[in-house]
mmCIF file of N, CA and C in Angstrom:
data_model
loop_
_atom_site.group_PDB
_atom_site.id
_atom_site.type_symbol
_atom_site.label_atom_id
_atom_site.label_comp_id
_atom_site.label_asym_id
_atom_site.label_seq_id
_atom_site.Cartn_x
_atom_site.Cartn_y
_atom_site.Cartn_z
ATOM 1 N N UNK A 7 5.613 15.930 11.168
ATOM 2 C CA UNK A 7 4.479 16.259 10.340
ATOM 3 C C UNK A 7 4.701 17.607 9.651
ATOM 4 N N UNK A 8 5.662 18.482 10.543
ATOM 5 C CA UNK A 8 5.453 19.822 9.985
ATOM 6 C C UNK A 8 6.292 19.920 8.282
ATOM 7 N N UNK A 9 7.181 19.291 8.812
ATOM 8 C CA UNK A 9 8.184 18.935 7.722
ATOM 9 C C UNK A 9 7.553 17.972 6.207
ATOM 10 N N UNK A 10 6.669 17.018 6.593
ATOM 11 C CA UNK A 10 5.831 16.275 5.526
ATOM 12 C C UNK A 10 4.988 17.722 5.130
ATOM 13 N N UNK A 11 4.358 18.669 5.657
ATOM 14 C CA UNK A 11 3.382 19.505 4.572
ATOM 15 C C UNK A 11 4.930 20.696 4.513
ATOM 16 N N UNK A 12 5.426 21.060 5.083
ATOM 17 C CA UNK A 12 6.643 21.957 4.398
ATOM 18 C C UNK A 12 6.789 21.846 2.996
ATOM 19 N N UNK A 13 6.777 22.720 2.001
ATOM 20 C CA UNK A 13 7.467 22.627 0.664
ATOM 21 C C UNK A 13 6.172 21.914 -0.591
ATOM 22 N N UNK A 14 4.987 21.790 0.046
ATOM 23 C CA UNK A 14 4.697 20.683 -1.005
ATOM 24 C C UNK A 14 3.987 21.578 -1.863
ATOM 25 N N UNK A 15 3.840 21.176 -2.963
ATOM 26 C CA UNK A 15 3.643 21.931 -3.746
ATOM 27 C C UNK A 15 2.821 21.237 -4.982
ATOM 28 N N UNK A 16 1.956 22.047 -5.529
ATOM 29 C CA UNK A 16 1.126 21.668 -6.650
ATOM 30 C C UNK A 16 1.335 21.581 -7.530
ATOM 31 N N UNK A 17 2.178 22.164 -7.938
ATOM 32 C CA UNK A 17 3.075 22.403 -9.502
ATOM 33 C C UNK A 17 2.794 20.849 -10.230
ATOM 34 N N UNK A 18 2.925 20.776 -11.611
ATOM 35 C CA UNK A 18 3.104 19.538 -12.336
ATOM 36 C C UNK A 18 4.738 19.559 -12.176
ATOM 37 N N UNK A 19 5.553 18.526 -11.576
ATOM 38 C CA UNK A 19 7.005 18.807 -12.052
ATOM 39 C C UNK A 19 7.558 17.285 -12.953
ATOM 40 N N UNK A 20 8.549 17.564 -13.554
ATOM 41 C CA UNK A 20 9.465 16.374 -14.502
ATOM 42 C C UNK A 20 9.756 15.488 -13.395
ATOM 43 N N UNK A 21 9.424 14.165 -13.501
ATOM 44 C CA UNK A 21 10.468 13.206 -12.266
ATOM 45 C C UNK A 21 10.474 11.943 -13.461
ATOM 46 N N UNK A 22 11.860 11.577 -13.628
ATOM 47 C CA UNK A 22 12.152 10.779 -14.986
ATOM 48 C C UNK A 22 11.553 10.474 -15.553
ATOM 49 N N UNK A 23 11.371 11.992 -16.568
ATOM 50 C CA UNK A 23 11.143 11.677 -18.400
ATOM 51 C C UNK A 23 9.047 11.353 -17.615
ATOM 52 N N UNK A 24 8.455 11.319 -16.770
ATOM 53 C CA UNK A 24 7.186 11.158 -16.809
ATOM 54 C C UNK A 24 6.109 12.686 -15.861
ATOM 55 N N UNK A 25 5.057 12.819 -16.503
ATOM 56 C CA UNK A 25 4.245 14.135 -15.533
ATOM 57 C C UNK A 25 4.030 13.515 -14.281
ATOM 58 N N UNK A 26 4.834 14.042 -13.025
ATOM 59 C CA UNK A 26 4.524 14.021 -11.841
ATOM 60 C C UNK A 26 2.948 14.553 -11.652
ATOM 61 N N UNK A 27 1.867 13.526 -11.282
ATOM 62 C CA UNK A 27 0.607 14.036 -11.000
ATOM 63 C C UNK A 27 0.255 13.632 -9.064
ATOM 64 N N UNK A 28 0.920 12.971 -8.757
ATOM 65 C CA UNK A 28 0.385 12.173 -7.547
ATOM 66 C C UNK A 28 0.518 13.014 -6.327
ATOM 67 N N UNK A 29 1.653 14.356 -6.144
ATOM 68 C CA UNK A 29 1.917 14.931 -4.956
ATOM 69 C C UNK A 29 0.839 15.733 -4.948
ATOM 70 N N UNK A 30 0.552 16.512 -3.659
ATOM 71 C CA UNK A 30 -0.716 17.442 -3.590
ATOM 72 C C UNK A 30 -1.493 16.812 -2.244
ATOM 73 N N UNK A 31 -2.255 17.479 -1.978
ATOM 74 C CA UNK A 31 -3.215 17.927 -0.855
ATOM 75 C C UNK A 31 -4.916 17.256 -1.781
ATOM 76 N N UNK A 32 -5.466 16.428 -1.012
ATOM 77 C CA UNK A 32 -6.542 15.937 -1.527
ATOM 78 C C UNK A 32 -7.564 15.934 -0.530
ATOM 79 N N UNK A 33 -8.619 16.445 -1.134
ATOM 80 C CA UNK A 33 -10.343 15.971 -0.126
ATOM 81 C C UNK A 33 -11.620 15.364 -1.134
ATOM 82 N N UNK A 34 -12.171 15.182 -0.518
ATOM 83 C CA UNK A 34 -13.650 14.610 -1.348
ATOM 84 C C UNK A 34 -14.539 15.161 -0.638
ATOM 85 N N UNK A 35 -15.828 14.842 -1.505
ATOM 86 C CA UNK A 35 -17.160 14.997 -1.028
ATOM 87 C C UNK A 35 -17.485 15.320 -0.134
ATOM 88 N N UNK A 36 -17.180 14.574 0.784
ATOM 89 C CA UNK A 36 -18.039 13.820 2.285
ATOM 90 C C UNK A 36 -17.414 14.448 3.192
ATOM 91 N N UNK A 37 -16.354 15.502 3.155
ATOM 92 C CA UNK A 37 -15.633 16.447 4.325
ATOM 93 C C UNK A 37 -16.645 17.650 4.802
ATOM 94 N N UNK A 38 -16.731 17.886 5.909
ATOM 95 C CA UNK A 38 -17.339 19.492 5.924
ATOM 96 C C UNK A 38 -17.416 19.935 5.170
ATOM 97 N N UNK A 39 -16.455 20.876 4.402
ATOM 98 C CA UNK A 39 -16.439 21.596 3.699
ATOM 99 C C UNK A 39 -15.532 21.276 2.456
ATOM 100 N N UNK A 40 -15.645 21.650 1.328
ATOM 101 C CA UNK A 40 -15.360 21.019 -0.255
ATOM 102 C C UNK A 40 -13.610 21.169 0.186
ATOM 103 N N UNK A 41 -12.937 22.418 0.363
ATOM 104 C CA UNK A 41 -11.558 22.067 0.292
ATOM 105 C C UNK A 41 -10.807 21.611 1.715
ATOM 106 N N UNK A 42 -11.584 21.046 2.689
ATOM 107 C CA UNK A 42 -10.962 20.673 3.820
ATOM 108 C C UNK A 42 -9.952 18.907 3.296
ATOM 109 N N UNK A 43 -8.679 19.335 3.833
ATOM 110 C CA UNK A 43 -7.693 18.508 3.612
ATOM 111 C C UNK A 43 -8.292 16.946 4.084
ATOM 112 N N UNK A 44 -7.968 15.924 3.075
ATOM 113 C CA UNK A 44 -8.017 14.573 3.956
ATOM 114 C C UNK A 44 -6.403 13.740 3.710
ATOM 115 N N UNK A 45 -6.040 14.033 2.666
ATOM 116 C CA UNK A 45 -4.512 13.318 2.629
ATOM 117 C C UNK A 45 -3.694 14.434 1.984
ATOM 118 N N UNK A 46 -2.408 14.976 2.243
ATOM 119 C CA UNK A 46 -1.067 15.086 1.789
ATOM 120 C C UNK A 46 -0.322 13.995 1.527
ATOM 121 N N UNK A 47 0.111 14.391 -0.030
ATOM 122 C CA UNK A 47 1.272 13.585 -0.507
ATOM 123 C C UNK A 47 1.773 13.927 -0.939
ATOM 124 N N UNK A 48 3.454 13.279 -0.360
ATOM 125 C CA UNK A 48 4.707 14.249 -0.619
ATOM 126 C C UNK A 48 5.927 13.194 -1.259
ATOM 127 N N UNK A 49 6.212 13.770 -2.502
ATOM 128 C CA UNK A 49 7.223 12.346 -3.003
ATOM 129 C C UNK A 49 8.420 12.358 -2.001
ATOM 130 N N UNK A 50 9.147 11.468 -1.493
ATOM 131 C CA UNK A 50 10.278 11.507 -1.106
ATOM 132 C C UNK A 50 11.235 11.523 -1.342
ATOM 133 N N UNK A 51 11.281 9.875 -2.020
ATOM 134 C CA UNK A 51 12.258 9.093 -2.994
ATOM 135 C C UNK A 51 11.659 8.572 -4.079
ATOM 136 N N UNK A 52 12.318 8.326 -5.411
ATOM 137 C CA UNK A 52 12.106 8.022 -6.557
ATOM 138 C C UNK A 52 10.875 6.780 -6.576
ATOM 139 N N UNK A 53 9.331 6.768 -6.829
ATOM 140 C CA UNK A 53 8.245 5.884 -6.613
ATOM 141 C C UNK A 53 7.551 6.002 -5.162
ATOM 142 N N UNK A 54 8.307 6.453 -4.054
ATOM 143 C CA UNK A 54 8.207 6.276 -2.538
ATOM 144 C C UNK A 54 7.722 7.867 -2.294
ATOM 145 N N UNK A 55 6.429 7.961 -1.866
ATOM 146 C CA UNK A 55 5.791 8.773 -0.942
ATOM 147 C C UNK A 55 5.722 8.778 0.368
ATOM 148 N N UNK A 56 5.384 10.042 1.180
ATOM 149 C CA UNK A 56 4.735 9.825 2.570
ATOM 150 C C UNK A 56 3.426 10.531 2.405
ATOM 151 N N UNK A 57 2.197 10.100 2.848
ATOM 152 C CA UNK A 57 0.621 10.332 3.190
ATOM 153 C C UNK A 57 0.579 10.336 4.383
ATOM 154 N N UNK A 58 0.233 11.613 4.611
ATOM 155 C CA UNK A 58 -0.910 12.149 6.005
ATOM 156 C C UNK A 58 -1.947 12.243 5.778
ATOM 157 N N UNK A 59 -2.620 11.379 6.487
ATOM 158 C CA UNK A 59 -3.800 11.289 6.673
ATOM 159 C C UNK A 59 -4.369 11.792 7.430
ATOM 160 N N UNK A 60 -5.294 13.375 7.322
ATOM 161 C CA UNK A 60 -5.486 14.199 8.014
ATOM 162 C C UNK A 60 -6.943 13.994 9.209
ATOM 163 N N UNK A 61 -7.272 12.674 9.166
ATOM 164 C CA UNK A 61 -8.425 12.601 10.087
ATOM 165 C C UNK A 61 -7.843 12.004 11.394
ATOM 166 N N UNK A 62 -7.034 11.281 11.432
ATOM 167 C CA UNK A 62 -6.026 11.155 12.127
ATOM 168 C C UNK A 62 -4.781 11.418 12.492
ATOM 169 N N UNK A 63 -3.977 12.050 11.597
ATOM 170 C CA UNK A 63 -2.821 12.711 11.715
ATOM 171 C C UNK A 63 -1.885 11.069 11.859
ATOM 172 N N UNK A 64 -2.312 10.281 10.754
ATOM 173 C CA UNK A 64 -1.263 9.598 10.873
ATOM 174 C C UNK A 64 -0.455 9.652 9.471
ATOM 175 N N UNK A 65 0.710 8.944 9.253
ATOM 176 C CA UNK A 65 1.327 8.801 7.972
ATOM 177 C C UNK A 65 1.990 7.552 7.840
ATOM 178 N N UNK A 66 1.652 7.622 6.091
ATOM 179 C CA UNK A 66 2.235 6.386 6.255
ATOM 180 C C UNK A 66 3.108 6.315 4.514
ATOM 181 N N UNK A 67 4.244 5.580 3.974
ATOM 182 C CA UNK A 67 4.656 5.229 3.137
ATOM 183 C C UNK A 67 3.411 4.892 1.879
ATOM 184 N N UNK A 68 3.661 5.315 0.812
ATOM 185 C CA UNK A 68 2.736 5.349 -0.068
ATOM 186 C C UNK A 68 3.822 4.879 -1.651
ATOM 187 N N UNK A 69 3.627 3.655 -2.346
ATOM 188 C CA UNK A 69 4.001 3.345 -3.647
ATOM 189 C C UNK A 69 3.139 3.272 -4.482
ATOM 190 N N UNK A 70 4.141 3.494 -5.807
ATOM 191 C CA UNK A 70 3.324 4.177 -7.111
ATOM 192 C C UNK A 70 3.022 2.414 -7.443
ATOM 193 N N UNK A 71 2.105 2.561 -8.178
ATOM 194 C CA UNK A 71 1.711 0.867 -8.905
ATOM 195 C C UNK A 71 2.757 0.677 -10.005
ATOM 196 N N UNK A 72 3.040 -0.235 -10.229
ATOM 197 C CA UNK A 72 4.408 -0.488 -11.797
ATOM 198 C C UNK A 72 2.621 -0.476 -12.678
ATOM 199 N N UNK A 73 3.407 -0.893 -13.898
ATOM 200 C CA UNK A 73 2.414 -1.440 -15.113
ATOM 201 C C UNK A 73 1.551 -3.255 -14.671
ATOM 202 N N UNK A 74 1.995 -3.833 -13.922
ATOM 203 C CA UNK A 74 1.731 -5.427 -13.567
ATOM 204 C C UNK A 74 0.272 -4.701 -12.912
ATOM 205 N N UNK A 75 0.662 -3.767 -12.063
ATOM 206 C CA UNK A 75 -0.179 -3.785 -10.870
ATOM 207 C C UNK A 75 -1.272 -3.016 -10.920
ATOM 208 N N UNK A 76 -1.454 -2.375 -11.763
ATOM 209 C CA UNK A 76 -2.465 -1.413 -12.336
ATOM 210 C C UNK A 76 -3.048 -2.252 -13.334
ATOM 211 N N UNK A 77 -2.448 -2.694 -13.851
ATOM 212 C CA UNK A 77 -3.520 -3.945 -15.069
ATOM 213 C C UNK A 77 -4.089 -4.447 -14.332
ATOM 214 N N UNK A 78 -3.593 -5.281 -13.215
ATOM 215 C CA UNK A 78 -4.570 -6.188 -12.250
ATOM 216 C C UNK A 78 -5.626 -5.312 -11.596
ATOM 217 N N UNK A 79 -5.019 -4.518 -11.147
ATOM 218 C CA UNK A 79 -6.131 -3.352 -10.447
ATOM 219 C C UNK A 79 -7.274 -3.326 -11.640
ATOM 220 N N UNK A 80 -6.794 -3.002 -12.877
ATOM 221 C CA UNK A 80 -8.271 -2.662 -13.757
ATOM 222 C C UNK A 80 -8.571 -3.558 -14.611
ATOM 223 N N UNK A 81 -8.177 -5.167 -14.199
ATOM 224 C CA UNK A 81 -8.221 -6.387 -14.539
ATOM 225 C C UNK A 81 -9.746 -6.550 -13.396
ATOM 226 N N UNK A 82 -9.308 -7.164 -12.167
ATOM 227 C CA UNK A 82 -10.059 -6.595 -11.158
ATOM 228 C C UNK A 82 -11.444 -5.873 -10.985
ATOM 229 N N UNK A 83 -11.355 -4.543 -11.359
ATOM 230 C CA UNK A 83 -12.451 -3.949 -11.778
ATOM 231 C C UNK A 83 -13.022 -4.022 -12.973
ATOM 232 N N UNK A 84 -12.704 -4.798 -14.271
ATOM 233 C CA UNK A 84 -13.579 -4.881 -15.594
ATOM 234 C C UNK A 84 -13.269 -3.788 -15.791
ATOM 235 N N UNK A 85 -12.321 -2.787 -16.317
ATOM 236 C CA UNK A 85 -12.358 -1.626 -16.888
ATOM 237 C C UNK A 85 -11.443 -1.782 -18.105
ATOM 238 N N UNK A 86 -11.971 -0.850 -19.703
ATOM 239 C CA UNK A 86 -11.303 -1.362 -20.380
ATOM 240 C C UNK A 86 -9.386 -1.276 -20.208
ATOM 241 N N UNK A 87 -9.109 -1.972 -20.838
ATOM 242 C CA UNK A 87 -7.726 -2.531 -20.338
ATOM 243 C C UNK A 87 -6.551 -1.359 -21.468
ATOM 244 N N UNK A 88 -7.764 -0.678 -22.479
ATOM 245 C CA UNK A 88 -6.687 0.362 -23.181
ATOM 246 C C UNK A 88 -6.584 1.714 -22.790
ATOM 247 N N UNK A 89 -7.531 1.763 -21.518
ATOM 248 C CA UNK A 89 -7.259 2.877 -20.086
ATOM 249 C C UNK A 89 -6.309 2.961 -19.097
ATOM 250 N N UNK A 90 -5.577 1.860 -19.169
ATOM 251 C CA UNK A 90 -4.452 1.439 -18.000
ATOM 252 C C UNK A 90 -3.451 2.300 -18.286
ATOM 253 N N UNK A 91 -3.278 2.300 -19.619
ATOM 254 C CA UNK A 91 -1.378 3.157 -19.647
ATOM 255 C C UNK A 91 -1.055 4.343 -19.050
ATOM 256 N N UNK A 92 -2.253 5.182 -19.353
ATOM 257 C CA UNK A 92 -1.849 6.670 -18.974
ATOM 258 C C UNK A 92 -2.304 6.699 -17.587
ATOM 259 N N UNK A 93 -2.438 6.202 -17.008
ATOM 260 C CA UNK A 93 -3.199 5.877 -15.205
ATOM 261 C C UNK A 93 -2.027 5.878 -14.527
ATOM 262 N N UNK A 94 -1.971 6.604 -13.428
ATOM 263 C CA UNK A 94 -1.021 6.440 -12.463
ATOM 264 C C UNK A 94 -1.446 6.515 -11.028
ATOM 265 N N UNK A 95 -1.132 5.613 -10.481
ATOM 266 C CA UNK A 95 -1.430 5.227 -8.930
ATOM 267 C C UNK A 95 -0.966 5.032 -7.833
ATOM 268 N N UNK A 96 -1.274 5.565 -7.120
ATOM 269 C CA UNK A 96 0.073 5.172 -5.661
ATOM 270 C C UNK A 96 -0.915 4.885 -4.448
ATOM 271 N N UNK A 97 -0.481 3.885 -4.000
ATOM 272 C CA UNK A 97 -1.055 2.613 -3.237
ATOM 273 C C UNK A 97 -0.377 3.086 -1.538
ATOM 274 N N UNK A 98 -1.175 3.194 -0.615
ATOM 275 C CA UNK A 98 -0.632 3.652 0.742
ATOM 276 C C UNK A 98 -2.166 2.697 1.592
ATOM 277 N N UNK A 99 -1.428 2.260 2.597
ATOM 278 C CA UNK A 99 -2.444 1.519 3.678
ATOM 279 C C UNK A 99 -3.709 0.686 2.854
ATOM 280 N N UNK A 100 -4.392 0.896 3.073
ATOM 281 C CA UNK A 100 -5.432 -0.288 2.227
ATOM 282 C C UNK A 100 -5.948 0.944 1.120
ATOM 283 N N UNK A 101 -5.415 1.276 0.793
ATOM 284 C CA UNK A 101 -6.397 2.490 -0.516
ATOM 285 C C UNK A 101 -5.243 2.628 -1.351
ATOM 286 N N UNK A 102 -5.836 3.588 -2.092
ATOM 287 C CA UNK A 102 -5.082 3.885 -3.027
ATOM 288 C C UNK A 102 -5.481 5.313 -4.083
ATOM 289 N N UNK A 103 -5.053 6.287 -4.336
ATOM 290 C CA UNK A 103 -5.316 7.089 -4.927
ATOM 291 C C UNK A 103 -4.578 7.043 -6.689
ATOM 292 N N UNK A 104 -5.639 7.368 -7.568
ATOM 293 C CA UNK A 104 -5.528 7.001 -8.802
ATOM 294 C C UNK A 104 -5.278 8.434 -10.027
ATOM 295 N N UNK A 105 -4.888 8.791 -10.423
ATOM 296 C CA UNK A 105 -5.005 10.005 -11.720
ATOM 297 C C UNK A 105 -5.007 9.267 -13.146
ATOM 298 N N UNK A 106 -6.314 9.638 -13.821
ATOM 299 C CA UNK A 106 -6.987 8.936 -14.946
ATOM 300 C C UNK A 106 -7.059 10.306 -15.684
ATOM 301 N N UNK A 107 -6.343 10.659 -16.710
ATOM 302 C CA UNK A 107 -6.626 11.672 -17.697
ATOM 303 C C UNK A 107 -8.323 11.684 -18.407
ATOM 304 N N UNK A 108 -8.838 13.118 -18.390
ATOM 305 C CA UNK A 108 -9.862 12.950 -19.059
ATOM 306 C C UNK A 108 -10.397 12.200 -20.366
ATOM 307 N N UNK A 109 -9.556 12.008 -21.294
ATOM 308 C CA UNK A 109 -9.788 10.824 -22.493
ATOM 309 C C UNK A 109 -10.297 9.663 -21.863
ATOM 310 N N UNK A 110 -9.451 9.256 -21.198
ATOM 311 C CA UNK A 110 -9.664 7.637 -20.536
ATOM 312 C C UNK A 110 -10.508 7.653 -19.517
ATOM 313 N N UNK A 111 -10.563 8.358 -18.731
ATOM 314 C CA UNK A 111 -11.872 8.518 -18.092
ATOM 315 C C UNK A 111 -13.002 8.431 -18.089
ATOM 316 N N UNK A 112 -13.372 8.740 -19.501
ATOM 317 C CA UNK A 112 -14.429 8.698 -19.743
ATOM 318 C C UNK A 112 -15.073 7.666 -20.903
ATOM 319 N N UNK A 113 -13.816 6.548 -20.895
ATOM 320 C CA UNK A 113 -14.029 5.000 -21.136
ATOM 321 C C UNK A 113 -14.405 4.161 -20.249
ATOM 322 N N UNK A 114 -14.152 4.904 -19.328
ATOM 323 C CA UNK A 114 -14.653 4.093 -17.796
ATOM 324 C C UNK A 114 -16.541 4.190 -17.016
ATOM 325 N N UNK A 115 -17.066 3.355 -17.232
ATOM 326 C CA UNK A 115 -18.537 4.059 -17.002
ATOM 327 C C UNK A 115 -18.001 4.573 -15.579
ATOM 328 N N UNK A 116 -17.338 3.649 -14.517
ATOM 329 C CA UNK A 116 -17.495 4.426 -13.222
ATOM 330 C C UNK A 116 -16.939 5.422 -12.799
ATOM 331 N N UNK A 117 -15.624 5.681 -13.923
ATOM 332 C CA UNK A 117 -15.242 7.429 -13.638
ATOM 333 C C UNK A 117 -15.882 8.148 -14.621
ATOM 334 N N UNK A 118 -16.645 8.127 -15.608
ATOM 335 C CA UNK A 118 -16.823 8.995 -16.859
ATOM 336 C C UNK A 118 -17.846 10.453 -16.029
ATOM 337 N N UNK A 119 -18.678 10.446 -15.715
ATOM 338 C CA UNK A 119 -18.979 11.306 -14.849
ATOM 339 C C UNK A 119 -18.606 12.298 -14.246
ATOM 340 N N UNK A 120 -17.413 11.878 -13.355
ATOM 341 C CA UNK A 120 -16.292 12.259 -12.661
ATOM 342 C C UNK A 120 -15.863 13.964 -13.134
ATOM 343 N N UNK A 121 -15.875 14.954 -12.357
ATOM 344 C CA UNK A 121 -15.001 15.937 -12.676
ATOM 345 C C UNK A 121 -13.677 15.834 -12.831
ATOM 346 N N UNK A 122 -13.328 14.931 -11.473
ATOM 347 C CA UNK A 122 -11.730 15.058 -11.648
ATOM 348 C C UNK A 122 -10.878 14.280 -12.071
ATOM 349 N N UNK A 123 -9.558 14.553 -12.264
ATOM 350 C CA UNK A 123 -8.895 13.639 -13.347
ATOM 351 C C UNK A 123 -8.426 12.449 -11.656
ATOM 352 N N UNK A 124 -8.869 12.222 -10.596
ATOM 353 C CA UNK A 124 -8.460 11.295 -9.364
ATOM 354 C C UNK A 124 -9.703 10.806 -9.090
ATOM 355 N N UNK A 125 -9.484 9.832 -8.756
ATOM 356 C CA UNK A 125 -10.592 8.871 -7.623
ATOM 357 C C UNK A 125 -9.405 7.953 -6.426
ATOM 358 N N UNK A 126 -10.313 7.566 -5.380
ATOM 359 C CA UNK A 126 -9.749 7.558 -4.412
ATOM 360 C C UNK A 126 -10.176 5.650 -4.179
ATOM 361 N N UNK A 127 -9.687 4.803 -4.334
ATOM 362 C CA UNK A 127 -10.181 3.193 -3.885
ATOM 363 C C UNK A 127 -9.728 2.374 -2.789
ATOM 364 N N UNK A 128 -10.918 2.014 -2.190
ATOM 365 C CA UNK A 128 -10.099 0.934 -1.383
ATOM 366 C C UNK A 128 -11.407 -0.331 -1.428
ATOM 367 N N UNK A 129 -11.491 -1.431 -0.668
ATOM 368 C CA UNK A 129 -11.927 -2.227 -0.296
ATOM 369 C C UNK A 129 -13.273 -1.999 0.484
ATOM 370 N N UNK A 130 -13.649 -1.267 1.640
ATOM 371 C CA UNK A 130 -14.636 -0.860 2.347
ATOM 372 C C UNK A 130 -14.766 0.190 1.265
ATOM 373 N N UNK A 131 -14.981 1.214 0.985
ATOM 374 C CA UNK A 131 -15.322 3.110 0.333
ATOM 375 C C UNK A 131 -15.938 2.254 -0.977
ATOM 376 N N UNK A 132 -15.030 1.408 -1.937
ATOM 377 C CA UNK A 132 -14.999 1.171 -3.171
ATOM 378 C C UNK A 132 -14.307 2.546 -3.993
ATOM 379 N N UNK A 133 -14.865 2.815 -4.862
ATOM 380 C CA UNK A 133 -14.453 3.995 -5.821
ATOM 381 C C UNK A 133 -15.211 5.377 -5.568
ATOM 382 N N UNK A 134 -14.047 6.138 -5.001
ATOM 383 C CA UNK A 134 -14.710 7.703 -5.148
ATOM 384 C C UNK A 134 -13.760 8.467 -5.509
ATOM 385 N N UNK A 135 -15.029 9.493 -6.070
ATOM 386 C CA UNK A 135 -13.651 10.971 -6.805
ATOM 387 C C UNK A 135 -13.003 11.705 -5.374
ATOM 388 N N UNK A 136 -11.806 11.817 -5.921
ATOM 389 C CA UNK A 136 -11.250 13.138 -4.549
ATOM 390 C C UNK A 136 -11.111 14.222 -5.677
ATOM 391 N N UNK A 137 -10.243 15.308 -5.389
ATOM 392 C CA UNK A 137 -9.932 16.579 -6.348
ATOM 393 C C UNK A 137 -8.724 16.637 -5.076
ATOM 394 N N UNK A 138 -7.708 17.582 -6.344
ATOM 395 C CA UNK A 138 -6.729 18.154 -5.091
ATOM 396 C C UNK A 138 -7.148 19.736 -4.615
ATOM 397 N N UNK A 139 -6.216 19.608 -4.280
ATOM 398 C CA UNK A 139 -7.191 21.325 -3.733
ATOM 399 C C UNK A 139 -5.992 22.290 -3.492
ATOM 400 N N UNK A 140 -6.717 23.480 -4.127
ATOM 401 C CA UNK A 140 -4.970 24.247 -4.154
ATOM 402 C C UNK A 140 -5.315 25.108 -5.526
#
C-alpha cells in the first residue's frame, strides 16, 4: 500500500499524445470531512491502474473505458452522445470514476450543476460528484 500512495502525484502529465486526468486522490460529499481520502489512483501500466480504496484499505486493478464503452455507458444513461469524446473513464470493481470537461458537462442535466470536472458511478450510489483533492 505504501508503495501504491508513494510518488502519486497531481500534476496533469502527457501519457500518449492524450491529458492524463484520472491519477489523484479522490473524496466526495458524504466523508467526514470535505478532503478526507476515499480512493487513490495510480497509473501503472499503459490504460491499467491500481485503486485504494480507503474505507477499507483494499485495492484493486482499475481500466480506462475505450470509445465502445463509454458510448454504451452514456448510451445507457440517455446522455447526449456529442459529450462522450472528451470523457474519460476508468472502471475498477463495480464503479467507475468519470472526468467530463466543463463544456460537456454542462450538456448533461445530471452533471451540469456539478462543480467538478469528475463524478463517481456505480449501480447501488448511481451518479455522484467526487473532486480530487490536493
Amino acid at each position: 500500500m505504501g508503495k501504491l500512495l508513494a510518488g502519486i502525484g497531481l500534476a496533469v502529465l502527457s501519457v500518449n499524445g492524450c491529458a492524463e486526468v484520472l491519477s489523484g486522490v479522490y473524496g466526495h460529499a458524504f466523508t467526514g470531512k470535505r478532503n478526507d481520502a476515499v480512493w487513490t489512483v495510480q497509473r501503472s501500466t499503459a490504460g491499467i491502474y491500481q485503486v485504494l480504496q480507503h474505507g477499507d484499505d483494499s485495492c484493486m486493478a482499475g481500466k480506462v473505458l475505450d470509445d465502445a464503452a463509454r458510448l454504451r455507458f452514456w448510451q445507457k444513461m440517455d446522455w447526449p452522445q456529442a459529450t462522450v469524446s472528451v470523457a474519460q473513464c476508468l472502471q475498477f470493481g463495480d464503479g467507475m470514476i468519470c472526468h467530463v470537461p466543463q463544456p460537456q458537462r454542462r450538456q448533461i442535466v445530471w452533471l451540469a450543476d456539478n462543480r467538478s470536472d469528475y463524478f463517481y458511478y456505480d449501480t447501488m450510489a448511481g451518479v455522484m460528484e467526487v473532486h480530487r483533492i490536493g
